[in-house]
Protein backbone atom coordinates (compact mmCIF):
# COMPACT_ATOMS: atom_id res chain seq x y z
CA UNK A 1 0.00 0.00 0.00
CA UNK A 2 1.33 3.45 -0.93
CA UNK A 3 0.41 5.83 1.89
CA UNK A 4 -0.71 9.37 1.14
CA UNK A 5 1.79 11.98 2.30
CA UNK A 6 1.33 12.48 6.03
CA UNK A 7 -1.46 9.91 6.32
CA UNK A 8 -1.72 8.14 9.68
CA UNK A 9 -3.03 4.72 10.65
CA UNK A 10 -6.58 5.98 11.12
CA UNK A 11 -6.71 7.55 7.66
CA UNK A 12 -5.19 4.47 6.04
CA UNK A 13 -7.71 2.18 7.72
CA UNK A 14 -10.60 4.39 6.61
CA UNK A 15 -9.31 4.49 3.04
CA UNK A 16 -8.84 0.72 2.89
CA UNK A 17 -12.29 0.06 4.33
CA UNK A 18 -13.91 2.53 1.93
CA UNK A 19 -12.59 0.48 -1.01
CA UNK A 20 -14.33 -2.61 0.38
CA UNK A 21 -17.77 -1.32 1.28
CA UNK A 22 -16.71 -0.22 4.75
CA UNK A 23 -15.37 -3.63 5.81
CA UNK A 24 -11.84 -4.84 6.49
CA UNK A 25 -10.71 -8.38 7.20
CA UNK A 26 -8.89 -8.59 10.50
CA UNK A 27 -5.79 -9.59 8.55
CA UNK A 28 -5.88 -6.29 6.62
CA UNK A 29 -6.71 -4.30 9.74
CA UNK A 30 -3.76 -5.78 11.62
CA UNK A 31 -1.41 -5.36 8.64
CA UNK A 32 -2.09 -1.61 8.53
CA UNK A 33 -2.10 -1.19 12.31
CA UNK A 34 1.23 -2.99 12.65
CA UNK A 35 3.19 -2.19 9.50
CA UNK A 36 1.81 0.89 7.69
CA UNK A 37 4.93 2.77 6.54
CA UNK A 38 5.97 5.45 8.98
CA UNK A 39 2.98 5.11 11.30
CA UNK A 40 2.26 1.43 12.01
CA UNK A 41 3.13 0.00 15.40
CA UNK A 42 6.34 -1.65 14.17
CA UNK A 43 7.15 1.05 11.61
CA UNK A 44 7.54 3.96 14.04
CA UNK A 45 10.81 4.86 15.72
CA UNK A 46 10.00 4.26 19.37
CA UNK A 47 11.00 1.97 22.20
CA UNK A 48 8.35 -0.75 22.36
CA UNK A 49 10.12 -3.64 24.04
CA UNK A 50 11.57 -3.79 27.56
CA UNK A 51 10.64 -2.77 31.07
CA UNK A 52 11.22 0.98 30.74
CA UNK A 53 8.25 3.39 31.08
CA UNK A 54 6.30 3.63 27.84
CA UNK A 55 7.14 0.13 26.61
CA UNK A 56 4.41 -2.44 25.98
CA UNK A 57 5.94 -5.87 26.52
CA UNK A 58 9.24 -7.59 27.08
CA UNK A 59 10.88 -10.49 25.26
CA UNK A 60 13.70 -12.90 25.96
CA UNK A 61 16.07 -10.61 24.08
CA UNK A 62 15.09 -7.47 26.00
CA UNK A 63 15.00 -9.20 29.40
CA UNK A 64 17.91 -11.56 28.88
CA UNK A 65 20.10 -9.15 26.95
CA UNK A 66 23.68 -10.32 26.53
CA UNK A 67 22.91 -13.58 28.36
CA UNK A 68 20.25 -14.46 25.77
CA UNK A 69 22.57 -13.40 22.95
CA UNK A 70 25.37 -15.56 24.35
CA UNK A 71 23.11 -18.60 24.61
CA UNK A 72 21.82 -18.18 21.06
CA UNK A 73 25.36 -17.71 19.71
CA UNK A 74 26.59 -20.82 21.52
CA UNK A 75 23.61 -22.80 20.21
CA UNK A 76 24.30 -21.58 16.67
CA UNK A 77 27.90 -22.72 16.93
CA UNK A 78 26.80 -26.15 18.14
CA UNK A 79 24.31 -26.56 15.29
CA UNK A 80 27.05 -25.80 12.76
CA UNK A 81 29.79 -27.82 14.42
CA UNK A 82 27.62 -30.93 14.79
CA UNK A 83 27.01 -30.73 11.04
CA UNK A 84 30.76 -30.55 10.41
CA UNK A 85 30.89 -26.82 9.57
CA UNK A 86 33.21 -24.09 10.87
CA UNK A 87 31.19 -21.23 12.49
CA UNK A 88 33.91 -18.75 11.48
CA UNK A 89 32.76 -19.14 7.86
CA UNK A 90 29.16 -18.15 8.67
CA UNK A 91 27.52 -14.76 9.26
CA UNK A 92 25.12 -14.46 12.20
CA UNK A 93 22.03 -12.68 10.83
CA UNK A 94 19.30 -11.22 13.06
CA UNK A 95 15.92 -10.34 11.53
CA UNK A 96 13.57 -8.06 13.46
CA UNK A 97 16.14 -6.45 15.75
CA UNK A 98 14.95 -3.68 18.02
CA UNK A 99 16.46 -0.16 17.99
CA UNK A 100 19.57 0.17 20.14
CA UNK A 101 19.85 -3.56 20.81
CA UNK A 102 22.84 -5.65 19.69
CA UNK A 103 22.48 -9.13 21.11
CA UNK A 104 25.62 -10.50 19.52
CA UNK A 105 28.15 -7.76 20.19
CA UNK A 106 30.21 -10.18 22.29
CA UNK A 107 29.92 -13.11 19.90
CA UNK A 108 31.09 -11.63 16.61
CA UNK A 109 34.58 -13.17 16.83
CA UNK A 110 33.11 -16.68 16.74
CA UNK A 111 31.53 -16.05 13.31
CA UNK A 112 32.44 -14.41 10.02
CA UNK A 113 30.48 -11.38 11.19
CA UNK A 114 27.02 -10.24 12.21
CA UNK A 115 24.21 -8.44 10.40
CA UNK A 116 21.05 -6.92 11.82
CA UNK A 117 17.81 -6.08 10.01
CA UNK A 118 14.84 -4.19 11.43
CA UNK A 119 11.26 -5.26 10.74
CA UNK A 120 10.39 -4.03 7.26
CA UNK A 121 14.00 -3.85 6.05
CA UNK A 122 14.98 -5.58 2.83
CA UNK A 123 16.82 -8.68 4.06
CA UNK A 124 19.89 -9.99 2.24
CA UNK A 125 21.16 -13.32 3.57
CA UNK A 126 24.77 -14.26 2.81
CA UNK A 127 25.63 -17.54 1.13
CA UNK A 128 26.68 -18.98 4.51
CA UNK A 129 24.55 -17.82 7.43
CA UNK A 130 22.89 -18.55 10.73
CA UNK A 131 19.53 -16.76 10.62
CA UNK A 132 18.02 -15.80 13.97
CA UNK A 133 14.73 -14.04 14.70
CA UNK A 134 13.15 -13.64 18.13
CA UNK A 135 9.35 -13.46 18.22
CA UNK A 136 9.24 -12.47 14.56
CA UNK A 137 6.47 -14.76 13.39
CA UNK A 138 3.90 -14.04 16.10
CA UNK A 139 4.24 -10.34 15.19
CA UNK A 140 2.72 -10.82 11.72
CA UNK A 141 -0.82 -9.92 10.56
CA UNK A 142 -3.41 -12.64 11.12
CA UNK A 143 -6.88 -13.80 10.14
CA UNK A 144 -9.64 -14.45 12.69
CA UNK A 145 -12.16 -17.26 12.22
CA UNK A 146 -15.26 -18.23 14.18
CA UNK A 147 -17.49 -21.31 13.83
CA UNK A 148 -20.99 -19.97 13.35
CA UNK A 149 -24.17 -21.73 12.13
CA UNK A 150 -22.35 -24.87 11.02
CA UNK A 151 -19.49 -23.24 9.11
CA UNK A 152 -16.18 -21.47 9.62
CA UNK A 153 -16.66 -17.74 9.06
CA UNK A 154 -14.09 -14.99 8.93
CA UNK A 155 -14.41 -11.91 11.08
CA UNK A 156 -13.45 -8.40 10.12
CA UNK A 157 -14.08 -4.88 11.31
CA UNK A 158 -16.03 -1.75 10.42
CA UNK A 159 -15.93 1.72 11.91
CA UNK A 160 -19.01 2.67 13.94
CA UNK A 161 -20.55 5.97 12.80
CA UNK A 162 -21.78 6.64 16.33
CA UNK A 163 -18.64 5.97 18.39
CA UNK A 164 -15.90 6.07 15.77
CA UNK A 165 -14.61 2.74 17.13
CA UNK A 166 -13.68 -0.26 15.03
CA UNK A 167 -16.21 -3.03 15.67
CA UNK A 168 -15.72 -6.72 14.92
CA UNK A 169 -18.23 -8.26 12.53
CA UNK A 170 -18.70 -11.29 10.29
CA UNK A 171 -17.47 -10.96 6.71
CA UNK A 172 -19.75 -12.18 3.92
CA UNK A 173 -17.08 -14.64 2.68
CA UNK A 174 -13.54 -15.80 3.38
CA UNK A 175 -11.25 -13.07 2.11
CA UNK A 176 -8.37 -14.89 0.38
CA UNK A 177 -7.70 -18.03 -1.62
CA UNK A 178 -5.05 -19.08 0.90
CA UNK A 179 -7.55 -18.85 3.76
CA UNK A 180 -10.20 -20.74 1.79
CA UNK A 181 -7.69 -23.51 1.12
CA UNK A 182 -6.67 -23.65 4.78
CA UNK A 183 -10.27 -23.92 5.97
CA UNK A 184 -11.16 -26.60 3.40
CA UNK A 185 -8.08 -28.77 3.97
CA UNK A 186 -7.14 -28.27 7.62
CA UNK A 187 -10.20 -27.53 9.73
CA UNK A 188 -12.90 -29.89 11.04
CA UNK A 189 -16.34 -29.59 9.51
CA UNK A 190 -17.89 -29.57 12.99
CA UNK A 191 -16.80 -27.95 16.25
CA UNK A 192 -18.53 -26.15 19.11
CA UNK A 193 -20.58 -23.14 18.08
CA UNK A 194 -18.64 -19.92 18.61
CA UNK A 195 -15.19 -21.54 18.61
CA UNK A 196 -12.54 -19.05 17.50
CA UNK A 197 -9.31 -19.67 15.64
CA UNK A 198 -6.57 -17.14 14.85
CA UNK A 199 -4.07 -17.96 12.13
CA UNK A 200 -1.07 -15.99 10.89
CA UNK A 201 -0.77 -17.20 7.31
CA UNK A 202 1.52 -14.21 6.77
CA UNK A 203 3.99 -15.79 9.22
CA UNK A 204 4.18 -18.90 7.06
CA UNK A 205 4.68 -16.79 3.93
CA UNK A 206 7.43 -14.82 5.69
CA UNK A 207 9.25 -18.01 6.67
CA UNK A 208 9.11 -19.22 3.06
CA UNK A 209 10.60 -15.90 1.95
CA UNK A 210 13.43 -16.09 4.51
CA UNK A 211 14.30 -19.65 3.52
CA UNK A 212 14.16 -18.97 -0.21
CA UNK A 213 17.35 -18.95 -2.24
CA UNK A 214 20.45 -21.09 -2.08
CA UNK A 215 22.01 -19.88 1.17
CA UNK A 216 23.10 -22.63 3.56
CA UNK A 217 23.61 -22.78 7.28
CA UNK A 218 21.26 -22.84 10.26
CA UNK A 219 18.07 -21.27 11.62
CA UNK A 220 17.17 -20.39 15.22
CA UNK A 221 13.64 -19.00 15.72
CA UNK A 222 12.28 -18.65 19.30
CA UNK A 223 8.61 -17.69 19.50
CA UNK A 224 5.20 -18.24 21.08
CA UNK A 225 3.16 -20.98 19.47
CA UNK A 226 0.92 -24.01 19.68
CA UNK A 227 -0.11 -26.72 17.28
CA UNK A 228 -3.31 -26.39 15.30
CA UNK A 229 -4.66 -29.39 17.21
CA UNK A 230 -3.95 -27.60 20.52
CA UNK A 231 -5.92 -24.56 19.37
CA UNK A 232 -8.84 -26.69 18.18
CA UNK A 233 -8.89 -28.54 21.50
CA UNK A 234 -8.09 -26.05 24.25
CA UNK A 235 -8.46 -22.45 23.04
CA UNK A 236 -12.14 -21.73 22.33
CA UNK A 237 -11.54 -17.96 22.45
CA UNK A 238 -8.57 -18.08 20.07
CA UNK A 239 -5.05 -16.88 20.89
CA UNK A 240 -5.16 -13.29 19.60
CA UNK A 241 -4.31 -10.58 22.11
CA UNK A 242 -3.08 -7.02 22.33
CA UNK A 243 -0.34 -5.57 24.54
CA UNK A 244 -0.28 -1.97 25.70
CA UNK A 245 1.89 -0.69 28.56
CA UNK A 246 2.53 -4.26 29.75
CA UNK A 247 -1.17 -5.07 30.01
CA UNK A 248 -2.61 -7.93 27.97
CA UNK A 249 -6.05 -7.17 26.57
CA UNK A 250 -8.67 -8.62 24.25
CA UNK A 251 -9.53 -5.13 22.93
CA UNK A 252 -7.84 -5.86 19.61
CA UNK A 253 -9.30 -2.92 17.70
CA UNK A 254 -8.54 -0.26 20.31
CA UNK A 255 -5.62 2.12 19.69
CA UNK A 256 -4.70 0.89 16.18
CA UNK A 257 -1.04 1.62 15.55
CA UNK A 258 -0.34 2.21 19.24
CA UNK A 259 -0.57 -1.33 20.63
CA UNK A 260 0.93 -4.68 19.71
CA UNK A 261 -1.31 -7.30 18.10
CA UNK A 262 -0.27 -10.93 18.13
CA UNK A 263 -1.44 -14.53 17.97
CA UNK A 264 0.25 -17.90 18.41
CA UNK A 265 1.90 -19.48 15.38
CA UNK A 266 1.23 -23.12 14.47
CA UNK A 267 4.54 -24.87 15.03
CA UNK A 268 3.92 -27.97 12.96
CA UNK A 269 3.17 -25.84 9.91
CA UNK A 270 6.36 -23.78 10.29
CA UNK A 271 8.38 -26.95 10.86
CA UNK A 272 6.87 -28.49 7.71
CA UNK A 273 7.79 -25.40 5.71
CA UNK A 274 11.39 -25.54 6.96
CA UNK A 275 11.71 -29.22 6.06
CA UNK A 276 10.27 -28.60 2.61
CA UNK A 277 12.87 -25.85 2.09
CA UNK A 278 15.76 -28.24 2.76
CA UNK A 279 16.10 -28.11 6.56
CA UNK A 280 15.61 -31.86 6.88
CA UNK A 281 16.53 -31.91 10.58
CA UNK A 282 14.22 -29.01 11.47
CA UNK A 283 12.50 -29.46 14.82
CA UNK A 284 10.80 -27.58 17.64
CA UNK A 285 11.95 -27.73 21.27
CA UNK A 286 10.95 -25.87 24.40
CA UNK A 287 13.38 -23.00 24.93
CA UNK A 288 14.65 -24.68 28.10
CA UNK A 289 15.40 -27.93 26.24
CA UNK A 290 16.89 -26.13 23.24
CA UNK A 291 19.46 -24.28 25.32
CA UNK A 292 20.31 -27.34 27.38
CA UNK A 293 20.83 -29.36 24.19
CA UNK A 294 22.73 -26.81 22.11
CA UNK A 295 24.11 -24.21 24.54
CA UNK A 296 25.09 -26.31 27.56
CA UNK A 297 28.71 -24.99 27.77
CA UNK A 298 27.39 -21.42 28.04
CA UNK A 299 24.78 -22.33 30.68
CA UNK A 300 27.48 -24.11 32.70
CA UNK A 301 29.78 -21.10 32.42
CA UNK A 302 27.09 -18.76 33.72
CA UNK A 303 26.22 -21.08 36.62
CA UNK A 304 29.88 -21.53 37.61
CA UNK A 305 31.39 -18.10 36.93
CA UNK A 306 28.61 -15.70 35.96
CA UNK A 307 27.59 -12.64 37.91
CA UNK A 308 24.45 -12.75 40.09
CA UNK A 309 22.70 -10.71 37.39
CA UNK A 310 23.70 -13.17 34.67
CA UNK A 311 22.50 -16.12 36.72
CA UNK A 312 19.17 -14.39 37.39
CA UNK A 313 18.70 -13.78 33.68
CA UNK A 314 19.56 -17.39 32.91
CA UNK A 315 16.83 -18.51 35.30
CA UNK A 316 14.31 -16.23 33.55
CA UNK A 317 15.22 -17.73 30.20
CA UNK A 318 15.27 -21.45 30.98
CA UNK A 319 13.19 -22.07 34.10
CA UNK A 320 9.99 -24.00 33.19
CA UNK A 321 7.87 -21.64 35.30
CA UNK A 322 9.20 -18.63 33.40
CA UNK A 323 10.24 -18.42 29.72
CA UNK A 324 11.70 -21.89 29.49
CA UNK A 325 8.37 -23.64 28.94
CA UNK A 326 6.27 -20.87 27.35
CA UNK A 327 8.62 -20.40 24.41
CA UNK A 328 9.55 -22.89 21.70
CA UNK A 329 12.50 -22.75 19.31
CA UNK A 330 12.41 -23.87 15.68
CA UNK A 331 15.94 -24.80 14.57
CA UNK A 332 17.69 -26.78 11.87
CA UNK A 333 20.48 -26.86 9.30
CA UNK A 334 20.70 -26.96 5.52
CA UNK A 335 23.44 -27.66 3.00
CA UNK A 336 26.15 -28.59 5.51
PDB file of C-alpha atoms in Angstrom, residues 7 24 48 76 86 88 101 122-123 148 151 155 181 203-204 211 220-221 229 254 269 271 273 283 309 323:
ATOM      1  CA  UNK A   7      -1.465   9.907   6.325  1.00  0.00           C
ATOM      2  CA  UNK A  24     -11.836  -4.840   6.494  1.00  0.00           C
ATOM      3  CA  UNK A  48       8.348  -0.750  22.361  1.00  0.00           C
ATOM      4  CA  UNK A  76      24.296 -21.582  16.668  1.00  0.00           C
ATOM      5  CA  UNK A  86      33.214 -24.087  10.870  1.00  0.00           C
ATOM      6  CA  UNK A  88      33.914 -18.753  11.479  1.00  0.00           C
ATOM      7  CA  UNK A 101      19.848  -3.555  20.806  1.00  0.00           C
ATOM      8  CA  UNK A 122      14.985  -5.575   2.832  1.00  0.00           C
ATOM      9  CA  UNK A 123      16.819  -8.678   4.060  1.00  0.00           C
ATOM     10  CA  UNK A 148     -20.987 -19.972  13.346  1.00  0.00           C
ATOM     11  CA  UNK A 151     -19.492 -23.239   9.111  1.00  0.00           C
ATOM     12  CA  UNK A 155     -14.407 -11.905  11.075  1.00  0.00           C
ATOM     13  CA  UNK A 181      -7.688 -23.512   1.125  1.00  0.00           C
ATOM     14  CA  UNK A 203       3.993 -15.785   9.217  1.00  0.00           C
ATOM     15  CA  UNK A 204       4.179 -18.895   7.061  1.00  0.00           C
ATOM     16  CA  UNK A 211      14.298 -19.650   3.521  1.00  0.00           C
ATOM     17  CA  UNK A 220      17.167 -20.386  15.223  1.00  0.00           C
ATOM     18  CA  UNK A 221      13.635 -19.004  15.717  1.00  0.00           C
ATOM     19  CA  UNK A 229      -4.656 -29.392  17.214  1.00  0.00           C
ATOM     20  CA  UNK A 254      -8.543  -0.265  20.310  1.00  0.00           C
ATOM     21  CA  UNK A 269       3.169 -25.836   9.907  1.00  0.00           C
ATOM     22  CA  UNK A 271       8.384 -26.951  10.864  1.00  0.00           C
ATOM     23  CA  UNK A 273       7.790 -25.396   5.715  1.00  0.00           C
ATOM     24  CA  UNK A 283      12.503 -29.461  14.818  1.00  0.00           C
ATOM     25  CA  UNK A 309      22.698 -10.705  37.394  1.00  0.00           C
ATOM     26  CA  UNK A 323      10.239 -18.418  29.717  1.00  0.00           C
TER      27      UNK A 323
END
